Coordinates of C-alpha atoms and ligand atoms in Angstrom, one line a residue:
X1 CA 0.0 0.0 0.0
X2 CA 1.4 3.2 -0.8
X3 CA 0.5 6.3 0.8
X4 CA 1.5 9.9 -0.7
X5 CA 1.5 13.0 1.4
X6 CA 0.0 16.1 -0.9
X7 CA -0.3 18.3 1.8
X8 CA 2.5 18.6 3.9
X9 CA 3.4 21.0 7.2
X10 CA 3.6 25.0 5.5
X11 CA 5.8 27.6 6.8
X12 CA 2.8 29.5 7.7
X13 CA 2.5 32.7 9.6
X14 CA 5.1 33.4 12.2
X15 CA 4.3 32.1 15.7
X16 CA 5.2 34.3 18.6
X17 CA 5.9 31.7 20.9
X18 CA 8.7 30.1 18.5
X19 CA 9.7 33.2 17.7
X20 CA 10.5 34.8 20.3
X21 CA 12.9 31.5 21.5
X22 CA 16.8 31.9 20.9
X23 CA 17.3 29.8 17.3
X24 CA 17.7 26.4 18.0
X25 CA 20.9 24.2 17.2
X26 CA 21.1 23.3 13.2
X27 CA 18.5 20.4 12.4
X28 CA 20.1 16.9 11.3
X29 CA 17.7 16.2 8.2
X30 CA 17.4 12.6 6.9
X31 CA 19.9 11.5 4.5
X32 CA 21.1 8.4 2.6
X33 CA 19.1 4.8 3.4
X34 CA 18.3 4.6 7.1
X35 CA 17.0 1.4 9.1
X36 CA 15.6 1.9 12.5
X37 CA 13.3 -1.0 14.5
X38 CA 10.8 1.9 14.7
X39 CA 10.1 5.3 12.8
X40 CA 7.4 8.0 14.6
X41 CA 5.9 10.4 12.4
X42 CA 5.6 13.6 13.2
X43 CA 7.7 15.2 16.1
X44 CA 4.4 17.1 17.8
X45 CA 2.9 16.0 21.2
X46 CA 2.4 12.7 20.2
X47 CA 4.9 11.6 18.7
X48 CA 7.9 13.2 21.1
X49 CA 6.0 11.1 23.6
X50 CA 5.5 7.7 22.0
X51 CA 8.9 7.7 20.8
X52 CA 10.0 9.0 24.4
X53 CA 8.5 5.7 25.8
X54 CA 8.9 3.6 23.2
X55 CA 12.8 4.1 24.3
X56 CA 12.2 4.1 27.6
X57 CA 10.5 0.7 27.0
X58 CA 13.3 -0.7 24.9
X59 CA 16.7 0.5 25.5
X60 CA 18.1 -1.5 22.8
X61 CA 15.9 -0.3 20.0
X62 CA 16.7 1.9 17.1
X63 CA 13.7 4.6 16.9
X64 CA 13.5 7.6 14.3
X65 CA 11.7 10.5 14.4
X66 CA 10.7 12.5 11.2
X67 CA 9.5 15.7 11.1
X68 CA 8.8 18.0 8.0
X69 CA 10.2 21.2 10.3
X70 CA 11.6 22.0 13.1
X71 CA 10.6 20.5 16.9
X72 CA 8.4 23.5 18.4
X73 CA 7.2 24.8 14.7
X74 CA 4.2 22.5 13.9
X75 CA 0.8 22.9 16.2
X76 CA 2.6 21.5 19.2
X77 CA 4.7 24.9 19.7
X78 CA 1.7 27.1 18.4
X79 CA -1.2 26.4 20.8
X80 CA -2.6 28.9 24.0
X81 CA -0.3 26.1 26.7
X82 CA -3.1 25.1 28.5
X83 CA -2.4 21.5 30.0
X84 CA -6.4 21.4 30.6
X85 CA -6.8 18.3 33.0
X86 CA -11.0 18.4 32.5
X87 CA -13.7 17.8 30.3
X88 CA -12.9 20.2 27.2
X89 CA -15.3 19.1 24.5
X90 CA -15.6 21.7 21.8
X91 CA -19.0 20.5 20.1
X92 CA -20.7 21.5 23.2
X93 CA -21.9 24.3 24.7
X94 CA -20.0 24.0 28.4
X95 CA -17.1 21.9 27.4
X96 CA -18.8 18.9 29.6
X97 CA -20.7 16.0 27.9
X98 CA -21.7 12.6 29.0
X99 CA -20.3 11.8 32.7
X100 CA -18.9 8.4 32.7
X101 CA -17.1 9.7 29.7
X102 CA -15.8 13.0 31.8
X103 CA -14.7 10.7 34.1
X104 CA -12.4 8.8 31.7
X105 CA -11.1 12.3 30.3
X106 CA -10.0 13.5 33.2
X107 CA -7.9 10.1 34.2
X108 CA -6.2 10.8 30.7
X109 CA -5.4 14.3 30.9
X110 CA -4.2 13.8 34.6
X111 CA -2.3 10.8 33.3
X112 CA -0.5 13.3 30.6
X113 CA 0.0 16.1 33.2
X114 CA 1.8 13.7 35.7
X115 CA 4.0 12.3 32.4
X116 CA 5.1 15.6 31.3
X117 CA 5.5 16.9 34.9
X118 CA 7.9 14.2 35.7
X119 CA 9.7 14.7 32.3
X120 CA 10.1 18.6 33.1
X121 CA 11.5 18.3 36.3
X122 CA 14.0 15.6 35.6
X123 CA 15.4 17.3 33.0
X124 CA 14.9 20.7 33.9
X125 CA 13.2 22.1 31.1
X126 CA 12.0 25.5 31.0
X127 CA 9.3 26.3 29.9
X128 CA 7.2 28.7 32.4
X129 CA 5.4 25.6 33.5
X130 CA 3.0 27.4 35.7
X131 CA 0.4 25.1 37.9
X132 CA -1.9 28.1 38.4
X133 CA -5.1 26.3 37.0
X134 CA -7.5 28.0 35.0
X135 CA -10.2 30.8 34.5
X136 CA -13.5 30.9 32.8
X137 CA -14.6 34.0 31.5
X138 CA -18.5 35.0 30.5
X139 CA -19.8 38.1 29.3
X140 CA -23.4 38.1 27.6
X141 CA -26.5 35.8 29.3
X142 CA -25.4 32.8 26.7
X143 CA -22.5 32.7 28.5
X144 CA -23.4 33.2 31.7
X145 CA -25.5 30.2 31.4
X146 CA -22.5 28.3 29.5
X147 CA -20.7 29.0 32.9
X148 CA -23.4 28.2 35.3
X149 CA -23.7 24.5 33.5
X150 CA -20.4 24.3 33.5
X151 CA -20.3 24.9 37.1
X152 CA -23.3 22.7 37.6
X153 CA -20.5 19.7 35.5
X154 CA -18.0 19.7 37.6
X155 CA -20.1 20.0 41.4
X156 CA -21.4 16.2 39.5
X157 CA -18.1 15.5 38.9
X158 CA -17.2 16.2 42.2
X159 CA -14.2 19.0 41.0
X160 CA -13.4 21.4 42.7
X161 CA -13.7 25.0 41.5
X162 CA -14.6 28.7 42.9
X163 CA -17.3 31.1 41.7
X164 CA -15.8 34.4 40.8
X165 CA -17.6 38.1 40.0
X166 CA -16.9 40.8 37.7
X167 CA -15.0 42.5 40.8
X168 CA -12.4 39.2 41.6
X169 CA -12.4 38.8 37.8
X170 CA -10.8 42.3 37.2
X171 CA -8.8 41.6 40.2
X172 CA -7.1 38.7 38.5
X173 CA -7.3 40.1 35.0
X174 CA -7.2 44.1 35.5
X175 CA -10.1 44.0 32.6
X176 CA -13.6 45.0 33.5
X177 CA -15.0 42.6 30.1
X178 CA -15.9 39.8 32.2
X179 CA -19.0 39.7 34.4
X180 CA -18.5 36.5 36.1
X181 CA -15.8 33.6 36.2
X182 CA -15.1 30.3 37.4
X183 CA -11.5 28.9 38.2
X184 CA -10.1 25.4 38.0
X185 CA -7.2 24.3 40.0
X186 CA -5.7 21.1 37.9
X187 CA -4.7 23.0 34.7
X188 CA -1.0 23.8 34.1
X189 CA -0.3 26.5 31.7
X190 CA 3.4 26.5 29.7
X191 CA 5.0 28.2 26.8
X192 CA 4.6 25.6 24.9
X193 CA 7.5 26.1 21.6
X194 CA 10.0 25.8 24.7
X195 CA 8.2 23.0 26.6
X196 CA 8.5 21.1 23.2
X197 CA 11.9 22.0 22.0
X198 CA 12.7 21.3 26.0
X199 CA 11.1 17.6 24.9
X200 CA 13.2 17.3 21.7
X201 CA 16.6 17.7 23.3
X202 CA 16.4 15.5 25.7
X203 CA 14.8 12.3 24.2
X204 CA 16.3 9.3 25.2
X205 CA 19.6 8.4 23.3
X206 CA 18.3 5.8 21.2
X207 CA 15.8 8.0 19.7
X208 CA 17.3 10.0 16.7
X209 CA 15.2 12.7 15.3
X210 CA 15.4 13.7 11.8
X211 CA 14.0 17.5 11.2
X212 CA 13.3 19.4 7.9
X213 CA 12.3 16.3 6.5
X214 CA 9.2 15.9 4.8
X215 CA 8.1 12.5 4.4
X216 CA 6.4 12.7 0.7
X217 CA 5.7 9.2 0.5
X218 CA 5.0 5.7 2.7
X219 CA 5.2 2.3 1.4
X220 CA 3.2 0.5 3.7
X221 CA 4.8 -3.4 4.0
X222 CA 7.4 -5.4 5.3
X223 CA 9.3 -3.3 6.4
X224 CA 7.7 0.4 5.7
X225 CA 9.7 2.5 3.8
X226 CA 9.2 6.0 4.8
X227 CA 11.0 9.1 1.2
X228 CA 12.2 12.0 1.8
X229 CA 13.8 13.9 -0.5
X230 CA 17.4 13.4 0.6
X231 CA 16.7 10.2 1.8
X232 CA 14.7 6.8 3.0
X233 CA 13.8 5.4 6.2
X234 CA 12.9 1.5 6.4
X235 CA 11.1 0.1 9.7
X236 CA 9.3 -2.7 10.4
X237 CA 6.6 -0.5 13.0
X238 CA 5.5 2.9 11.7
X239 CA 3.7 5.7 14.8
X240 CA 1.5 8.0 12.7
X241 CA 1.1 11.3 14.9
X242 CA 1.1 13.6 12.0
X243 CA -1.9 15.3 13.6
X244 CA -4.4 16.6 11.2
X245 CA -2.4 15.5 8.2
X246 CA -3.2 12.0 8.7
X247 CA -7.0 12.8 7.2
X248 CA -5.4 12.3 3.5
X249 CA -4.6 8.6 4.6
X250 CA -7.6 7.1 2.9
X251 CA -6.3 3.9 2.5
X252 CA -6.1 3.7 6.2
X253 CA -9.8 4.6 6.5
X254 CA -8.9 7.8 8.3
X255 CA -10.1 10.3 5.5
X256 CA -13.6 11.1 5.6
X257 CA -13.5 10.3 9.4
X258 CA -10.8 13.0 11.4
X259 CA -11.0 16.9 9.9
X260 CA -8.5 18.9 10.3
X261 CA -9.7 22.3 12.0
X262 CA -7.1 25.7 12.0
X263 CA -7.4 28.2 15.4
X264 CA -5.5 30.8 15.0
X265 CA -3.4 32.9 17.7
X266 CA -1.7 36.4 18.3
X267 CA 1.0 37.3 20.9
X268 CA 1.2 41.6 21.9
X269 CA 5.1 42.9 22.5
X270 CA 5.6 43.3 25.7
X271 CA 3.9 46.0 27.8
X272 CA 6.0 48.7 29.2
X273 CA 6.1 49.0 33.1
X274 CA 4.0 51.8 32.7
X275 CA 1.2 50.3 30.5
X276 CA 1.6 46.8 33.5
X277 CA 0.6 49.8 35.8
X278 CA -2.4 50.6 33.8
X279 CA -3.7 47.2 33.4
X280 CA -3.5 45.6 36.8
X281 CA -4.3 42.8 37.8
X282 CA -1.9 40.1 38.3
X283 CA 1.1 39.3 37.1
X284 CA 0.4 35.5 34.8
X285 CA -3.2 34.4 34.4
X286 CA -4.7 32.5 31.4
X287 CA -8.6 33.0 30.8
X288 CA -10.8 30.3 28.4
X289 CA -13.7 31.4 27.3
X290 CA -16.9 30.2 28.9
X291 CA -18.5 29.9 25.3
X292 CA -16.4 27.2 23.5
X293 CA -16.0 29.5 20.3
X294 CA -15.2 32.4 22.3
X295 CA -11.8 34.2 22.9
X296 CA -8.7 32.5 24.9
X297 CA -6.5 35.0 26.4
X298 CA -3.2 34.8 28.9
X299 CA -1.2 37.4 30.4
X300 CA 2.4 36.1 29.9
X301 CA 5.2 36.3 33.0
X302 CA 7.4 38.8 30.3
X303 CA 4.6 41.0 30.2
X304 CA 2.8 40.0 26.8
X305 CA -0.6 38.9 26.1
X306 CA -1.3 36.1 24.0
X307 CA -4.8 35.9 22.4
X308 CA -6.8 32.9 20.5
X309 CA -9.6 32.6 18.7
X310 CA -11.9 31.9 15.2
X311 CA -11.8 28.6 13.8
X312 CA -12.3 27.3 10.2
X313 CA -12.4 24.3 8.2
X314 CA -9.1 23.7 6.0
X315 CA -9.2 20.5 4.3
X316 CA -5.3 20.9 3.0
X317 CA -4.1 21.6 5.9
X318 CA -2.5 25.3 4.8
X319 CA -4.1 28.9 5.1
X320 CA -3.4 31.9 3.7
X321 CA -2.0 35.5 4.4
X322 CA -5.1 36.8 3.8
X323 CA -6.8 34.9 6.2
X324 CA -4.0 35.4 8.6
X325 CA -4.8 39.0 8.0
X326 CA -8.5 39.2 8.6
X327 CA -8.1 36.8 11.7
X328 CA -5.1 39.4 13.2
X329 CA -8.4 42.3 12.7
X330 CA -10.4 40.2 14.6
X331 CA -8.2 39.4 17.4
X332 CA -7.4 43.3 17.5
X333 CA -10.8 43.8 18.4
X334 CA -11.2 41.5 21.0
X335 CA -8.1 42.5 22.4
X336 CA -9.3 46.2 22.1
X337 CA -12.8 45.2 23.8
X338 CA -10.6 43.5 27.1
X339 CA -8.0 46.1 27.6
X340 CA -9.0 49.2 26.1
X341 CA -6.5 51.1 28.5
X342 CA -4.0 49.4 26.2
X343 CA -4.8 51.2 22.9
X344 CA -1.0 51.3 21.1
X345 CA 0.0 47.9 22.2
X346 CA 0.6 45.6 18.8
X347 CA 0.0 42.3 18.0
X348 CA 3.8 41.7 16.9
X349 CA 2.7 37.9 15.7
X350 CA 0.0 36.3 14.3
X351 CA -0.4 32.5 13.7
X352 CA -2.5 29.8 12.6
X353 CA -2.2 26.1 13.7
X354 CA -3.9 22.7 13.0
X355 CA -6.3 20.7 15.2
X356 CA -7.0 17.0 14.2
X357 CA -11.2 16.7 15.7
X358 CA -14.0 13.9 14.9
X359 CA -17.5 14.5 14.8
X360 CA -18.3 12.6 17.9
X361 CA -15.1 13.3 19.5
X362 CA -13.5 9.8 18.8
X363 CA -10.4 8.9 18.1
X364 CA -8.8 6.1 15.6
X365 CA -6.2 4.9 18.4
X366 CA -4.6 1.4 17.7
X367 CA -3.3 -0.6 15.2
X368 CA -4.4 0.3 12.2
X369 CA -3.4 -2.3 9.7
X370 CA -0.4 -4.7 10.5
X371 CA 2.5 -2.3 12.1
X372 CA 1.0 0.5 11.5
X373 CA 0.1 2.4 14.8
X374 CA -2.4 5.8 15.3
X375 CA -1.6 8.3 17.7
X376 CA -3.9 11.1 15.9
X377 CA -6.6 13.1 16.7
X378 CA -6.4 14.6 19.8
X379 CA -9.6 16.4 19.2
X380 CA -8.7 20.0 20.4
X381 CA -6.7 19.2 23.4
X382 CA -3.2 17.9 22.3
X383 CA -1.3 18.8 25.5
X384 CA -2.8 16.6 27.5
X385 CA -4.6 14.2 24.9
X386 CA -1.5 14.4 22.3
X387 CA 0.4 13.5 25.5
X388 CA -1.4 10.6 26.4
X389 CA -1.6 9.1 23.2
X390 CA 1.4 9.0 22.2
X391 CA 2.4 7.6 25.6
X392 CA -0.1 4.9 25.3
X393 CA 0.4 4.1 21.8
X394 CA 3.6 3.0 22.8
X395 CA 2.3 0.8 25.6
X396 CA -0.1 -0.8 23.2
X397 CA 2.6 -1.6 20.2
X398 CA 4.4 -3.2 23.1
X399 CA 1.7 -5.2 25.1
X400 CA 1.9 -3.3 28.0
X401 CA -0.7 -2.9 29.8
X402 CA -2.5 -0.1 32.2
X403 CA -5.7 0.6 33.6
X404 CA -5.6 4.2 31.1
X405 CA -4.4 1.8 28.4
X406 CA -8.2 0.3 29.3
X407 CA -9.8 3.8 28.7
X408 CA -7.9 4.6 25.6
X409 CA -9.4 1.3 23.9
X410 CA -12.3 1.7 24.6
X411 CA -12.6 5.5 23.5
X412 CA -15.4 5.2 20.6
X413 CA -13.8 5.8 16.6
X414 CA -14.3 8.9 14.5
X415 CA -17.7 8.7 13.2
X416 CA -17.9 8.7 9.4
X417 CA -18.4 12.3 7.8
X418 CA -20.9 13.1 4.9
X419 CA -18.8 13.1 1.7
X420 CA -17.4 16.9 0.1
X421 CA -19.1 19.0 -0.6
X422 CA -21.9 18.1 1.8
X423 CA -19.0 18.0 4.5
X424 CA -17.1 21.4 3.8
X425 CA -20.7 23.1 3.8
X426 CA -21.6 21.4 7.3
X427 CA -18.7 22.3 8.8
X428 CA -18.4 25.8 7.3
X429 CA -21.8 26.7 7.9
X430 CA -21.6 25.1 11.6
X431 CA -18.4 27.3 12.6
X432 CA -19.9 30.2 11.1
X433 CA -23.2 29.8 13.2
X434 CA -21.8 29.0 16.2
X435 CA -19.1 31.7 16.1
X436 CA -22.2 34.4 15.2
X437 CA -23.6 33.0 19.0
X438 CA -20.5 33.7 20.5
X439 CA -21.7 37.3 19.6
X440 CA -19.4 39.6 22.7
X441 CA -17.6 36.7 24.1
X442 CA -15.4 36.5 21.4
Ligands
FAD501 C1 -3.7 28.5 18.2 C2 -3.8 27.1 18.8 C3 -4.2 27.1 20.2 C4 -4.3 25.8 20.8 N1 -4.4 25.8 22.2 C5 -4.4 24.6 22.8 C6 -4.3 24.5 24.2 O1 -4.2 25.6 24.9 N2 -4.3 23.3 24.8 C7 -4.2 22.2 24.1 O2 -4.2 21.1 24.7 N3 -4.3 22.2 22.7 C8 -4.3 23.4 22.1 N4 -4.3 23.4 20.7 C9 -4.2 22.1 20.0 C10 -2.9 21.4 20.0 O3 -1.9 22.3 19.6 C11 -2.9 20.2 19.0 O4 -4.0 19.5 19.3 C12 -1.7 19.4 19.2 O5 -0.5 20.1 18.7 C13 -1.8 18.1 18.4 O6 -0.7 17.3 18.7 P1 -0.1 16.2 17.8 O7 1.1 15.7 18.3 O8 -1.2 15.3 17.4 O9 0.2 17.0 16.4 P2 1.3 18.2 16.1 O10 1.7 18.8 17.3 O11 0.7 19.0 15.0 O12 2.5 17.3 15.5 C14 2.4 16.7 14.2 C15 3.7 16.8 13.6 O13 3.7 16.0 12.4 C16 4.5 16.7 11.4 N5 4.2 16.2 10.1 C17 3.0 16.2 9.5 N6 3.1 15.7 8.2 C18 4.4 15.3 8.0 C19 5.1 14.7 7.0 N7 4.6 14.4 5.8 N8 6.5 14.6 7.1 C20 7.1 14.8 8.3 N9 6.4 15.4 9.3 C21 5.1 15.6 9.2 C22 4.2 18.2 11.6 O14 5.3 19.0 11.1 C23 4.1 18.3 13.1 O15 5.2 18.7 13.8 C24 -4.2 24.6 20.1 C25 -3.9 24.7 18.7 C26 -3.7 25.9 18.1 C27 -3.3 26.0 16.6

């Protein structure tokens, strides 16, 4: 079987968080014919972690690691750094859904923090990893009631959080947007380009990783043979955790069941002392939006303020300038609406990034056909879920077994999408409405 990669990672848009790192160490790119007992694609969340254990697991193995750009480039160095241990379904209205099911997600995402926390600290990798939970945000009556259900989630859940007014909300944030809040103790926020260039340097040493190396083409067999354009990479067991980019594997049944989804986010310069005095508030906090489609923001330690929001559907993977430009306009305005006693601070960058989601929130974990392991679709929450998967997926190709192993497996699959165009109009038309009802809260 032969898979072929049209749409490969873009240098798109220039993400403040990678940006504003020192440049990293020159990339080793593949080269020549390679053999490895293993090969993980796709140096993201997932598959830093599953190659990560998969060494851990077998010090004697040979493991590669491809990635089309640098570690810290792709979606893993480009997302808001919330490590979000709860419930965080996007297709609903208060991120919670079905208990027994909340119940598995948070063993996961705790699973993941505990991993990475570990990981952090014995290798001293700095990356603001801050364990100062999270706020909720609401402005209008739709998101008040978002909140209150919310709320009304976790007190069923039996999860701790506190009830917060517009007053302790501009305590916290200096803005007077928000009339009510809600924070959640469990979530650890990080920058995360450094937390996952942090995770690059210091994989184990039988893991080699290969960057600025775009796999164009897979021969699925015995072994796989994995082409680049300077070289070839043979392994008997092949890790998909190519993210989104996996949804153009249709011989592996995955097209037409994960969609890849861009969110797009901004970072300000940082704020003079004299514009810190004028905001307030306190010195690193990170805010979601109470209203799934609304507007992430987090006040950075260095004195910037990262915002995120607007989704859209991009079945190649890629977006344009143009759309990078209208989405910078919109996140100038909700910046404007939160801190309008910040009115000459730019937005020095402006980024978008891919999410791999399923309809129903599944996920096509497992063995896909013989060798061929899938740690995609983290559905929105690839710190913690990108994590875990790529942790477990390792477990799994190896027979080990764990009680989160359990709940991994039995995670439903991706539902099956209408075909295109029927798909790109649901979608479209879907994001559009819901983003028209997030009216002020964006
Ligand atoms: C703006 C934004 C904000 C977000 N905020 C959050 C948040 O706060 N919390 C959270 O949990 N999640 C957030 N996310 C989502 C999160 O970033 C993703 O879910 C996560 O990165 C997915 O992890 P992954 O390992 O599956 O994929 P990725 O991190 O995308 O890694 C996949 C890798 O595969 C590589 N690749 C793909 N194709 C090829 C090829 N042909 N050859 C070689 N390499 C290839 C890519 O270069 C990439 O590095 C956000 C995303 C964005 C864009």
């Amino acid at each position: 079987m032969q898979l072929t990669c049209h749409f490969l990672p873009q240098n798109d848009g220039r993400c403040g968080w990678y940006e504003t790192l020192p440049p990293p160490p020159a990339s080793a790119p593949l080269q020549g014919e390679v053999k490895a007992d293993w090969v993980v694609l796709g140096a993201g969340l997932a598959g830093l972690a599953a190659a990560r254990r998969l060494a851990e697991l077998q010090p004697n193995a040979a493991i590669a690691l491809v990635d089309a750009r640098r570690v810290g480039f792709g979606a893993a160095g480009r997302n808001s750094g919330f490590m979000i241990d709860l419930p965080h379904d996007l297709n609903s209205h208060d991120y919670t859904g079905d208990r027994s099911r909340d119940f598995e997600q948070i063993r996961l995402n705790r699973g993941a923090i505990d991993y990475m926390r570990e990981i952090v600290q014995r290798h001293g990798i700095d990356c603001d990893w801050r364990e100062q939970g999270k706020l909720h945000g609401a402005v209008e009556a739709h998101g008040l009631r978002a909140l209150e259900a919310f709320a009304k989630g976790l007190s069923a859940l039996g999860e701790p959080y506190s009830e917060l007014d517009a007053q302790q909300m501009k305590a916290i944030t200096g803005s007077d947007f928000y009339h009510a809040g809600l924070h959640t103790p469990g979530c650890v926020q990080v920058q995360p380009a450094s937390l996952v260039r942090g995770l690059g340097a210091t994989l184990p040493e039988n893991v080699r990783l290969y960057e600025d190396s775009p796999v164009r083409e897979i021969n699925v067999g015995q072994p796989h043979t994995l082409v680049t354009d300077q070289g070839r990479l043979e392994a008997p067991r092949l890790v998909l955790a190519n993210n989104a980019y996996a949804a153009q594997f249709g011989q592996l049944g995955l097209k037409g069941r994960i969609l890849p989804v861009y969110t797009y986010g901004s970072l300000s310069r940082q704020l003079s002392p004299k514009e810190l005095a004028a905001l307030g508030g306190e010195e690193s906090w990170g805010l979601i939006p109470a209203n799934p489609m609304g507007t992430t923001v987090r006040r950075m330690g260095d004195g910037r303020i990262a915002i995120r929001n607007s989704f859209t559907y991009n079945p190649h993977v890629s977006t344009s300038a143009s759309r990078l430009a209208r989405v910078r306009g919109a996140h100038r305005c909700s910046f404007e609406r939160r801190f309008p006693m910040l009115p000459d601070v730019e937005l020095e960058y402006t980024w978008g990034g891919a999410l791999c989601v399923s309809r129903n929130g599944g996920t096509p974990f497992g063995e896909l056909v013989p060798g061929v392991f899938s740690a995609v679709c983290q559905n929105g929450l690839g710190l913690t879920r990108g994590t875990i998967s790529g942790k477990l997926i390792a477990e799994y190709a190896l027979g080990v077994e764990s009680e989160l192993l359990d709940i991994m497996l039995k995670q439903p699959k991706p539902a099956a999408n209408p075909p295109e165009p029927l798909l790109g109009l649901g979608v479209r038309s879907t994001l559009a409405w819901k983003e028209w009802q997030a009216g002020k809260e964006l």
